[in-house]
Coordinates of C-alpha atoms and ligand atoms in Angstrom, one line a residue:
X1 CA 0.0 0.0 0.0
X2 CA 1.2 3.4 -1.1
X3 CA 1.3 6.5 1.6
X4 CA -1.9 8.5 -0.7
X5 CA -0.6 11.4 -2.5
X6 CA -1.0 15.2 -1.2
X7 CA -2.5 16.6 -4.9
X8 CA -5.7 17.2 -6.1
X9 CA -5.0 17.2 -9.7
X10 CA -8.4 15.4 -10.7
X11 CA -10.8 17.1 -8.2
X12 CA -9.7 20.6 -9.8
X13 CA -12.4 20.9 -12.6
X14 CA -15.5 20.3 -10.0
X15 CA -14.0 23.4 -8.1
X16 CA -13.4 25.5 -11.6
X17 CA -16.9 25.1 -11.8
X18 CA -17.5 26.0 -8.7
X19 CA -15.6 29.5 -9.0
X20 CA -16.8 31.1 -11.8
X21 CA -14.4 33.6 -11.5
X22 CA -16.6 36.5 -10.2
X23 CA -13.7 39.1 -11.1
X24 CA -11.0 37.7 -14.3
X25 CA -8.3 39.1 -16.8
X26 CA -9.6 40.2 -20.7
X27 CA -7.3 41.7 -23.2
X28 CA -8.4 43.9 -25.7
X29 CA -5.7 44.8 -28.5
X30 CA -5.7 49.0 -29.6
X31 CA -8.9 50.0 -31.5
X32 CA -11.5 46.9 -30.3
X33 CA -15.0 47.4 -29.2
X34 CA -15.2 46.2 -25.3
X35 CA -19.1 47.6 -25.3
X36 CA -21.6 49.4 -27.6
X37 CA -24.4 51.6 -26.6
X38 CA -27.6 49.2 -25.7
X39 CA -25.8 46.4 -25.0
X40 CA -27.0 44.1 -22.4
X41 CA -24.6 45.2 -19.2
X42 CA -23.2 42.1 -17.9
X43 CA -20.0 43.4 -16.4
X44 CA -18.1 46.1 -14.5
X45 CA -14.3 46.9 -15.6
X46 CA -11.1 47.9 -14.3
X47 CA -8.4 48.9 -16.0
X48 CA -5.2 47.4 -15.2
X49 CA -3.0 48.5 -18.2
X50 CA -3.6 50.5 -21.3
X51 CA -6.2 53.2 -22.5
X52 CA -9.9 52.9 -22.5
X53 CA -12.1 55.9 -24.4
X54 CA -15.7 56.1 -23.3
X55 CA -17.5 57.6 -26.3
X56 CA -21.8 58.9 -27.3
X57 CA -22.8 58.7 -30.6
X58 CA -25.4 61.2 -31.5
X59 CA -26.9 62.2 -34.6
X60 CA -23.8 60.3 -36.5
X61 CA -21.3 62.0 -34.0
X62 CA -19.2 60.9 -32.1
X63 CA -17.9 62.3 -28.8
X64 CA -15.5 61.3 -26.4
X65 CA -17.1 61.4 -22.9
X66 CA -13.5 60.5 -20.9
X67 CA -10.2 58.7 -21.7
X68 CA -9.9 56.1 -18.6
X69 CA -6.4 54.8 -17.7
X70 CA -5.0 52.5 -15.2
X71 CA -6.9 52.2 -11.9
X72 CA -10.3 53.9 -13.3
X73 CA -13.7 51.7 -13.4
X74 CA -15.7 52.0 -16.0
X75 CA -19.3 50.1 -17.1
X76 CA -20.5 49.7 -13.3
X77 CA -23.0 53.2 -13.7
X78 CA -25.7 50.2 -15.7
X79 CA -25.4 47.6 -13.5
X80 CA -26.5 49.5 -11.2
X81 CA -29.3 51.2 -12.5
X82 CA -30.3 47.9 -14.5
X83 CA -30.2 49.6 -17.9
X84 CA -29.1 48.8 -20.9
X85 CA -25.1 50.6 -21.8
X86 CA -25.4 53.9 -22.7
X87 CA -21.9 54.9 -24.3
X88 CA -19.3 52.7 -26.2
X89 CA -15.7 51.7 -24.6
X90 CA -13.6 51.4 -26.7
X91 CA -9.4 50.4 -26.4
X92 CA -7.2 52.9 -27.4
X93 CA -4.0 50.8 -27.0
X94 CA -3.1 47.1 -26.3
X95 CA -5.3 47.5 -22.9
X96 CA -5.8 44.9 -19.8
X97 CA -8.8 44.7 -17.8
X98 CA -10.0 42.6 -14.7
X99 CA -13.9 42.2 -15.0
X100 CA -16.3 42.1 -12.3
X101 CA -19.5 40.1 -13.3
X102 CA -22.5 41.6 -12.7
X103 CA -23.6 39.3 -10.1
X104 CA -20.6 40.0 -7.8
X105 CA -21.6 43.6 -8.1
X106 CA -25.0 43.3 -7.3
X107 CA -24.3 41.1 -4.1
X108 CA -21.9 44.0 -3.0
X109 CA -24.9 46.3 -3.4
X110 CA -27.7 44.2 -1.6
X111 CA -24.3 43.5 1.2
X112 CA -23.8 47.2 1.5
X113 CA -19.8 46.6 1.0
X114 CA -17.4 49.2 0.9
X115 CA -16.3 48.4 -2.7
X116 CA -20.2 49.2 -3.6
X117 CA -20.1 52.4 -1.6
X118 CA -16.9 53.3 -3.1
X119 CA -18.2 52.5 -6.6
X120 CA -21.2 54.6 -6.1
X121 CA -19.5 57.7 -4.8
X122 CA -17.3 57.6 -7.5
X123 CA -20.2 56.9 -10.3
X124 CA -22.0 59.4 -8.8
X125 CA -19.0 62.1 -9.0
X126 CA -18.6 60.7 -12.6
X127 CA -21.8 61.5 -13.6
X128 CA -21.5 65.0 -11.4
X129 CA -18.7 66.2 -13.8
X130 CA -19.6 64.7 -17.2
X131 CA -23.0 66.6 -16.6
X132 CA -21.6 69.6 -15.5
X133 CA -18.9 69.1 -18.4
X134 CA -19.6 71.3 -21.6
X135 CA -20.1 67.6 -23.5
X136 CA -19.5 69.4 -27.0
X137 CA -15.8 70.0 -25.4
X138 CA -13.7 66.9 -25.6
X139 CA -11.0 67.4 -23.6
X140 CA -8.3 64.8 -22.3
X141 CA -9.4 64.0 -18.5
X142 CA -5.5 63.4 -18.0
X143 CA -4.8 67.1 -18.9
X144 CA -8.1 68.0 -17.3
X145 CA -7.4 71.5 -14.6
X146 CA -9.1 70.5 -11.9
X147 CA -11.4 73.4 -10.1
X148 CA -12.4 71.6 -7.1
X149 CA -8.6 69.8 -5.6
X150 CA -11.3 68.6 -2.6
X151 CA -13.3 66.6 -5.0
X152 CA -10.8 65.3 -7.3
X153 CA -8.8 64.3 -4.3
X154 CA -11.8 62.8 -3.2
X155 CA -12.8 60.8 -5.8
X156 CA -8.7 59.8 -6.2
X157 CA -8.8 58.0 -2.6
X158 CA -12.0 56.1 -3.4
X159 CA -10.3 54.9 -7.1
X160 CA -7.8 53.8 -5.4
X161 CA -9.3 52.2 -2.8
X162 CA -12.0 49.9 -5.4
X163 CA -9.1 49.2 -7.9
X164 CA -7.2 48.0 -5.0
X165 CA -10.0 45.6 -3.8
X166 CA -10.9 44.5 -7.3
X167 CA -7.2 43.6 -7.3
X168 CA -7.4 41.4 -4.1
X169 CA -10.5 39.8 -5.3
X170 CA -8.6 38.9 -8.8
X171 CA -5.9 37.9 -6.8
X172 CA -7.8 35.6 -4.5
X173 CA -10.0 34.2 -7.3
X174 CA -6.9 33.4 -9.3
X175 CA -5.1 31.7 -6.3
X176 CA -7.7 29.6 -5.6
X177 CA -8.4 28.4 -9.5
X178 CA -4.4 27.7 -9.3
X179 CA -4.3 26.3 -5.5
X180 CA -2.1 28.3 -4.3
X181 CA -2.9 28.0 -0.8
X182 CA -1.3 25.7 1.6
X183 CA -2.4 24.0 5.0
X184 CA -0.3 24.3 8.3
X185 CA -0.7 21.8 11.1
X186 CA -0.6 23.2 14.8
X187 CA -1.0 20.2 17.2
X188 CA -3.2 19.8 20.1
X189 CA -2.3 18.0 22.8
X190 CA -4.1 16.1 25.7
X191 CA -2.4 17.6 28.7
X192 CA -3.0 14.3 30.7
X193 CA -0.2 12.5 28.9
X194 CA 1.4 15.3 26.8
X195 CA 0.4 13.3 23.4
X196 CA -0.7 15.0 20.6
X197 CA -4.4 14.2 20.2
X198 CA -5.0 16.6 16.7
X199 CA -4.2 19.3 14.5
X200 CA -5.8 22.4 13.7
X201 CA -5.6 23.0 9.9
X202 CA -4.6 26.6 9.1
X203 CA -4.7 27.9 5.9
X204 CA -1.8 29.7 4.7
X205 CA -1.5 32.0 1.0
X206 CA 2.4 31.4 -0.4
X207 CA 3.4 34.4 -2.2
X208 CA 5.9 34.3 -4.9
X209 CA 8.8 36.2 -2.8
X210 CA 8.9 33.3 -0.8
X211 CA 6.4 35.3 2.3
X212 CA 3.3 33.8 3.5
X213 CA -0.1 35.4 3.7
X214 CA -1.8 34.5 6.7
X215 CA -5.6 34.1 6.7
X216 CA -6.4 37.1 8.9
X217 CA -5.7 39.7 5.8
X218 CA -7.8 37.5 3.2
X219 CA -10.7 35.4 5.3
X220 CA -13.0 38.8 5.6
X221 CA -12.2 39.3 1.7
X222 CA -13.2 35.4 0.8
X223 CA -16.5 35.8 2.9
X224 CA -17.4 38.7 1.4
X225 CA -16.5 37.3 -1.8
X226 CA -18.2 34.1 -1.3
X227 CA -15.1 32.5 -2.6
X228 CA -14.3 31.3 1.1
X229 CA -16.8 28.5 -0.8
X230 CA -15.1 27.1 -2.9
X231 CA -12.2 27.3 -1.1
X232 CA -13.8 25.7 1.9
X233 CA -14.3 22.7 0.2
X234 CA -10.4 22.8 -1.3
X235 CA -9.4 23.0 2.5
X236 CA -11.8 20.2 3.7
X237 CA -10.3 18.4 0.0
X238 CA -6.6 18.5 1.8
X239 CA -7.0 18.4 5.3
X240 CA -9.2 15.0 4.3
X241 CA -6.1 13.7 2.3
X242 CA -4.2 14.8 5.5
X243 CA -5.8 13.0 8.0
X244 CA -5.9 9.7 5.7
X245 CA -2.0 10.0 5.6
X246 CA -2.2 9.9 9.6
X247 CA -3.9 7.0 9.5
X248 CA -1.7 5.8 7.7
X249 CA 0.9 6.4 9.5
X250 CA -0.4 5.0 12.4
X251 CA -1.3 1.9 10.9
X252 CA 2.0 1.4 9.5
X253 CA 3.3 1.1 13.2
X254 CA 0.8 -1.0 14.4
X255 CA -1.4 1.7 16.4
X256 CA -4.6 1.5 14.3
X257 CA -6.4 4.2 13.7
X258 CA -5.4 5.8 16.7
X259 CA -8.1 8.5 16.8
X260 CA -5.6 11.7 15.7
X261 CA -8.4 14.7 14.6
X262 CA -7.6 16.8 12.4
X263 CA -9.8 20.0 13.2
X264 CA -10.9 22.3 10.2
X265 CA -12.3 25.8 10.4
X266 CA -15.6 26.3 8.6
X267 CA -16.7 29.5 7.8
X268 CA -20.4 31.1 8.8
X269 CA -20.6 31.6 4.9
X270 CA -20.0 27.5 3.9
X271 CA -23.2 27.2 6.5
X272 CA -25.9 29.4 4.8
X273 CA -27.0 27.4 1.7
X274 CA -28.2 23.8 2.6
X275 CA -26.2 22.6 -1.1
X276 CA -23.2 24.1 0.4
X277 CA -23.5 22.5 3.4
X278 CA -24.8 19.1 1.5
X279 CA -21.3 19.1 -0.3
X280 CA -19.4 19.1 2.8
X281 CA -21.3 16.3 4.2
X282 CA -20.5 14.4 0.9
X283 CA -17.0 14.8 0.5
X284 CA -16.8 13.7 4.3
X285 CA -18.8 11.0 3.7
X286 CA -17.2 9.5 0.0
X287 CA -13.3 10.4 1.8
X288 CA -13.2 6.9 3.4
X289 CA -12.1 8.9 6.3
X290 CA -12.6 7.5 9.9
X291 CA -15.3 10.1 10.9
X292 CA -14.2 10.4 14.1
X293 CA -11.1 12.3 13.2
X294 CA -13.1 14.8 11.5
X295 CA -13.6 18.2 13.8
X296 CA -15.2 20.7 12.0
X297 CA -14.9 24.4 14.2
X298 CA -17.4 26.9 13.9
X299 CA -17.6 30.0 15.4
X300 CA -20.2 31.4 17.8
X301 CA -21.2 33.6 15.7
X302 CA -22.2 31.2 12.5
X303 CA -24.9 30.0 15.1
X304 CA -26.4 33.1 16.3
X305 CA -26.3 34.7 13.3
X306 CA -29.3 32.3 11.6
X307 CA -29.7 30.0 14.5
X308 CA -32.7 27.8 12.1
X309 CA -29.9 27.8 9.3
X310 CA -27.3 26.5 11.9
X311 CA -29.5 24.2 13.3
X312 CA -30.2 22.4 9.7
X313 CA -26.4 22.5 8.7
X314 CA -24.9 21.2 11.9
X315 CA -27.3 18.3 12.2
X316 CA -26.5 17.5 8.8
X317 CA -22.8 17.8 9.7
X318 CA -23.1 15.6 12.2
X319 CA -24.9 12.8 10.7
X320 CA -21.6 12.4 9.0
X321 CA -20.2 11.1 12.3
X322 CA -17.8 14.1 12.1
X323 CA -17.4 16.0 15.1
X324 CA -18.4 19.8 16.1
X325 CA -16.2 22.4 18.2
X326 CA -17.1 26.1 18.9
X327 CA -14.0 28.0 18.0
X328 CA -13.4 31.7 19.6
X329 CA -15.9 30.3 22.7
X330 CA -16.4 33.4 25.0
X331 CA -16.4 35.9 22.6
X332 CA -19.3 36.2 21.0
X333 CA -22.8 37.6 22.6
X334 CA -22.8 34.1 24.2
X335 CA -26.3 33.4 24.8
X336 CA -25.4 29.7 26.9
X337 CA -28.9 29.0 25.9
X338 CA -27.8 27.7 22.5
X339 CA -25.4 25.5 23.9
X340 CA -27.4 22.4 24.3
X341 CA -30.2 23.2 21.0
X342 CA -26.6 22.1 19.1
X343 CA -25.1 19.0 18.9
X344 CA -21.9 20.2 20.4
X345 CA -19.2 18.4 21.4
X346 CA -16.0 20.6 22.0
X347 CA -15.4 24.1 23.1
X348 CA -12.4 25.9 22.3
X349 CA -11.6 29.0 24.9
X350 CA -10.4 31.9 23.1
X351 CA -7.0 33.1 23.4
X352 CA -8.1 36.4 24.9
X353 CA -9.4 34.5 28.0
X354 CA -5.6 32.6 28.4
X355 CA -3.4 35.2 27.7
X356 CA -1.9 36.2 30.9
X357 CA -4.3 34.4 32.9
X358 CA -2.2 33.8 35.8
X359 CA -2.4 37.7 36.7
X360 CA -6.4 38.1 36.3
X361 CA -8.3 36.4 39.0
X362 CA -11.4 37.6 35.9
X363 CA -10.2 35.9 33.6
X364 CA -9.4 33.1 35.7
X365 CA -13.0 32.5 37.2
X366 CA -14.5 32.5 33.5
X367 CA -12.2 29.8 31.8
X368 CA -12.9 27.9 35.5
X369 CA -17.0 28.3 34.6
X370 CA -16.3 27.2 31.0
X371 CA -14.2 24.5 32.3
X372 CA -16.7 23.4 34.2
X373 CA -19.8 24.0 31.8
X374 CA -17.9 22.0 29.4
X375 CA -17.4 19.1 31.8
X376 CA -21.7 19.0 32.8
X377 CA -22.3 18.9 29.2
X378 CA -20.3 16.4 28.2
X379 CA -17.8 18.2 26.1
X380 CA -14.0 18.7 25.5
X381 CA -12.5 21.5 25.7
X382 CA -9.1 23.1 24.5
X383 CA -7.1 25.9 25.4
X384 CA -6.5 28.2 22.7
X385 CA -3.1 30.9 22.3
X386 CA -1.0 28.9 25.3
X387 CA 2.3 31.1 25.1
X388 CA 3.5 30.4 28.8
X389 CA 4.7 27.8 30.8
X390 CA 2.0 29.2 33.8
X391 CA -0.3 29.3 31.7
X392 CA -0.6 25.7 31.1
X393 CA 0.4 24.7 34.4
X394 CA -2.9 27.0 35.9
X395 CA -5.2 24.8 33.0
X396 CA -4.0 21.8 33.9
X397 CA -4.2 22.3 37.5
X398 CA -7.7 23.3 36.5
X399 CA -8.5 19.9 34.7
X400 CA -8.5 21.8 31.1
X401 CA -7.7 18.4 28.9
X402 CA -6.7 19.9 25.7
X403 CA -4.5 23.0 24.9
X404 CA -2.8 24.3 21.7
X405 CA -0.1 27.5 21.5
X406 CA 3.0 29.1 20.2
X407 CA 4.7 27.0 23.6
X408 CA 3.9 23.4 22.6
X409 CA 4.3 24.4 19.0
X410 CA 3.5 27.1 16.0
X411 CA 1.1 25.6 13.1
X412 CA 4.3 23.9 10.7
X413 CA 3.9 22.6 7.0
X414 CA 2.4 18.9 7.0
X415 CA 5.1 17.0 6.7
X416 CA 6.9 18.4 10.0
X417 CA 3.6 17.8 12.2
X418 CA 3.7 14.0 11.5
X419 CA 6.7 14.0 13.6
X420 CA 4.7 14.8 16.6
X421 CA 2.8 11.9 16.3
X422 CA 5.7 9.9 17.5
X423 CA 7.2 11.8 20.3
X424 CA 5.6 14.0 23.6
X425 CA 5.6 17.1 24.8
X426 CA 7.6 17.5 28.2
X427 CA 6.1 19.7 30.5
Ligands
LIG1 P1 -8.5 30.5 14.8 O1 -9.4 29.5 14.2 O2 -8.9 31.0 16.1 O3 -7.1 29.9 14.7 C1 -6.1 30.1 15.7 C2 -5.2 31.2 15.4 O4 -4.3 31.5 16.5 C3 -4.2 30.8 14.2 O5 -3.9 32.0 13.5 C4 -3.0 30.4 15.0 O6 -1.8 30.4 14.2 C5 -3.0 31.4 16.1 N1 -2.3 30.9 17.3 C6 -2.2 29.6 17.7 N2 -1.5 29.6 18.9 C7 -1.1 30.8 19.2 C8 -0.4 31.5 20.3 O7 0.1 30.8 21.2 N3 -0.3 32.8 20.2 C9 -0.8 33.6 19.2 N4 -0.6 34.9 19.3 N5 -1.5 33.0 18.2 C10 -1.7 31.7 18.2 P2 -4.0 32.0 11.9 O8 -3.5 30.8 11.4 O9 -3.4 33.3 11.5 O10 -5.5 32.1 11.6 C11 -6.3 33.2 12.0 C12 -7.8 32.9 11.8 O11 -8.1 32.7 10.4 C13 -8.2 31.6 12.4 O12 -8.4 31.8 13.8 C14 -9.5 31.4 11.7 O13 -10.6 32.1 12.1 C15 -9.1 31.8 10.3 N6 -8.7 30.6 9.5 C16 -7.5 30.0 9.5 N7 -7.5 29.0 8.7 C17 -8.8 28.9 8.2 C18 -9.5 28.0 7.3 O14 -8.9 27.0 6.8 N8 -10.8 28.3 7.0 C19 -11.4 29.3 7.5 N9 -12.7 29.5 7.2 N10 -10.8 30.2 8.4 C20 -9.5 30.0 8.7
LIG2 CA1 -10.1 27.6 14.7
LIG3 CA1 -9.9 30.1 17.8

C-alpha cells in the first residue's frame, strides 16, 4: 500500500466550476469594441494596463465622454441602474482589464460593502462632472485642470481604494483556481499524557517572494466574496487527504487508527446554503475517512447569526459522524442557551481568555466556569493561544484536557507535524 498522494490534480475541474471567477483578466488589442451603446450590461471593468475611451454617438457624431487609464472603473453606472449601456468603450492601446461580473456587483450592493459604496460615490461624482462638463468640449481628462482639488482628491482616494480591492478579489480568485494555498498543522495536545491528540488546519496563501499570507488579511475578503466557498471545500479536500495519511501512518506502526483529529475551520458563509452545506457532508462522507477524526470548528457567531440555518447544517454535519467544536468560545454575545439546542461536542476557549491568565483572578473564574460548563455537558475543551509555561500549568491544575499555542508548537507545513505523532511534549 502506497502512503496517498498530497495533490488534487483530478478534483480541480469540480471546483473550476465552482468558481466562476466573479472578477477575471480580458485583453483587448488597440482599437477593439469592449461595449456598444444598448448592450446588455453584464460586467463592470477595471483597468489594469492600457487606455480605454468612453465615447456617445449622436446624430452620426461621435464624442468622447473620458479617456480612462489604469486604476479607473468604467461600465459599473448600468449595473447599477439595470439599464441597458449607454456609451461605447472602446481600447485605445493594447489595454488589460479585470472584470467584475454583474452578479458580484449586485451582491456587493444588496451587502452594503465598501467596494459598492466606493463604486457609487465615484459613479456618482462621474456622472456630477460629465454633466456639468460642456459635452461638446472633448478634452483629455488626464490634462483636465481640476477646479475643485477637494473633489478630485476625493474621488482619487475612493479609485484607489476599489481598484485595490478589485485587485485582491482577482488575486484571490486566481489563487484559488491555481491552488495556491497551503495547509499548516498546529498540534493539540491532551495535557493528561502530553500526546498529541490533533491538528488544527490553518490555511496559509504562499506568495511568490517566498512570504506567507496568513488568513487574517484575506478570510474577511473570501467571505465577502463568497469565494471562502469554494475554497472551503479545497481546504476540507486537503486536510481529508491529510488525515488519511495519519492514519496511515499509524497503521503502519501498528497503532490503528489511533483516533488523531484533524480540526478544520468552517466559515459562517459555507453554512448558509443547505447545497453548500450538502457538499461538505458528501466529501466527508465519500473520503473513506474515519469520521471520528473529523472536527469541523465553527464560530459562535455562525450559530447566532441564523440559528434555524445552523441548526439544519450542523445536524446535517453531524450525521456524517464528524465531530463539532465552537471556536473563539467566549467571545461572542454568548447566549449559553444555544449551547445544548446544538449537537456540540468541543469548546475551544479563546486566546483572549488565556493570555496572561495567571495575573487576572477575571479571567481566571471564566475559563474555570467554561471548564466546568464544558465538563456538565459532556464536552471537550481546548485551550487556545498557550504562550507560557504558567499558563498551562494554571489549565492543567484546572483539569482543562486539551490545549494548543505558540509553547507546545506554532502551526508547521504537513510534513513536519507528523513528527509529533511519535514523540511528547515534556512539560
Ligand atoms: P482561529 O481558528 O482561532 O485559529 C487560531 C489562530 O491563532 C491561528 O492563526 C494560529 O496560528 C494562532 N495561534 C495559535 N497559537 C497561538 C499562540 O500561542 N499565540 C498567538 N498569538 N496566536 C496563536 P492564523 O493561522 O493566523 O488564523 C487566524 C484565523 O483565520 C483563524 O483563527 C480562523 O478564524 C481563520 N482561519 C484560518 N484557517 C482557516 C481556514 O482554513 N478556513 C477558515 N474559514 N478560516 C480559517
Ligand atoms: Ca479555529
Ligand atoms: Ca480560535
Amino acid at each position: 500500500m502506497r502512503e496517498p498522494a498530497l495533490d488534487i490534480d483530478e478534483k480541480m475541474p469540480a471546483i473550476r466550476l465552482f468558481l466562476k471567477s466573479p472578477t477575471s483578466a480580458i485583453n483587448f488589442q488597440a482599437g477593439t469594441r469592449i461595449f456598444n451603446a444598448n448592450d446588455a450590461a453584464d460586467c463592470a471593468y477595471m483597468i489594469d494596463q492600457g487606455y480605454v475611451e468612453i465615447a456617445v454617438e449622436s446624430y452620426g457624431q461621435r464624442e468622447t465622454l473620458e479617456l480612462l487609464g489604469p486604476g479607473d472603473i468604467f461600465g459599473e453606472m448600468e449595473i447599477l441602474d439595470g439599464k441597458p449601456r449607454i456609451t461605447t468603450a472602446t481600447a485605445v492601446h493594447d489595454t488589460n482589464v479585470l472584470s467584475i461580473s454583474r452578479e458580484q456587483l449586485l451582491d456587493d450592493v444588496n451587502q452594503s460593502g465598501s467596494l459598492t459604496r466606493q463604486i457609487l460615490v465615484a459613479t456618482l461624482y462621474r456622472l456630477r462632472s460629465v454633466q456639468e462638463k460642456n459635452n461638446h468640449e472633448v478634452k483629455n481628462r488626464l490634462e483636465q485642470v481640476s477646479t475643485n482639488q477637494d473633489e478630485d482628491t476625493q474621488y482619487q482616494s475612493v479609485r484607489t481604494d476599489a481598484a485595490n480591492q478589485l485587485r485582491q478579489r482577482y488575486d484571490l480568485a486566481k489563487a484559488i483556481e491555481n491552488r495556491q494555498f497551503d495547509l499548516a498543522y498546529q498540534p493539540i495536545v491532551n495535557l493528561l499524557d502530553g500526546r498529541t491528540a490533533g491538528f488544527e488546519a490553518l490555511l496559509r496563501w504562499p506568495q511568490p517572494d517566498g512570504t506567507t499570507v496568513t488568513p487574517d488579511q484575506f478570510i474577511p475578503l473570501a467571505e465577502k466574496t463568497k469565494l471562502i466557498v469554494p475554497l472551503g471545500v479545497w481546504i476540507l479536500e486537503r486536510a481529508l487527504e491529510a488525515i488519511q495519511i495519519i492514519n496511515f501512518r499509524a497503521t503502519q506502526r501498528g497503532l490503528g487508527s489511533n483516533g488523531t483529529f484533524v480540526s478544520i475551520n468552517v466559515s459562517p458563509r459555507q453554512l448558509e446554503n443547505e447545497l453548500d452545506v450538502e457538499r461538505i457532508a458528501n466529501l466527508i462522507e465519500q473520503s473513506n475517512v474515519d469520521p471520528n477524526c473529523i472536527k469541523l470548528e465553527i464560530t459562535e457567531q455562525a450559530l447566532l447569526d441564523d440559528p434555524r440555518m445552523a441548526t439544519i447544517a450542523l445536524a446535517r454535519l453531524k450525521s456524517t459522524g464528524a465531530s463539532i467544536a465552537i471556536d473563539d468560545f467566549g467571545t461572542g454575545y454568548s447566549s449559553l442557551n444555544y449551547l445544548h439546542r446544538f449537537p456540540l461536542d468541543t469548546l475551544k476557549i479563546d486566546r483572549s481568555f488565556v493570555s496572561r491568565i495567571v495575573d487576572d483572578k477575571n479571567r481566571q473564574y471564566v475559563v474555570a466556569a467554561i471548564i466546568g460548563l464544558a465538563r456538565d455537558l459532556g464536552m471537550q475543551v481546548v485551550a487556545e493561544g498557550i504562550e507560557e509555561k504558567d499558563e498551562l500549568q494554571w489549565l492543567r491544575d484546572h483539569a482543562c484536557r486539551y490545549a494548543q499555542g505558540y509553547l507546545l508548537s506554532k502551526p508547521v507545513p504537513f510534513k513536519e507535524s507528523l513528527a509529533y505523532l511519535e514523540s511528547s511534549f515534556d512539560f
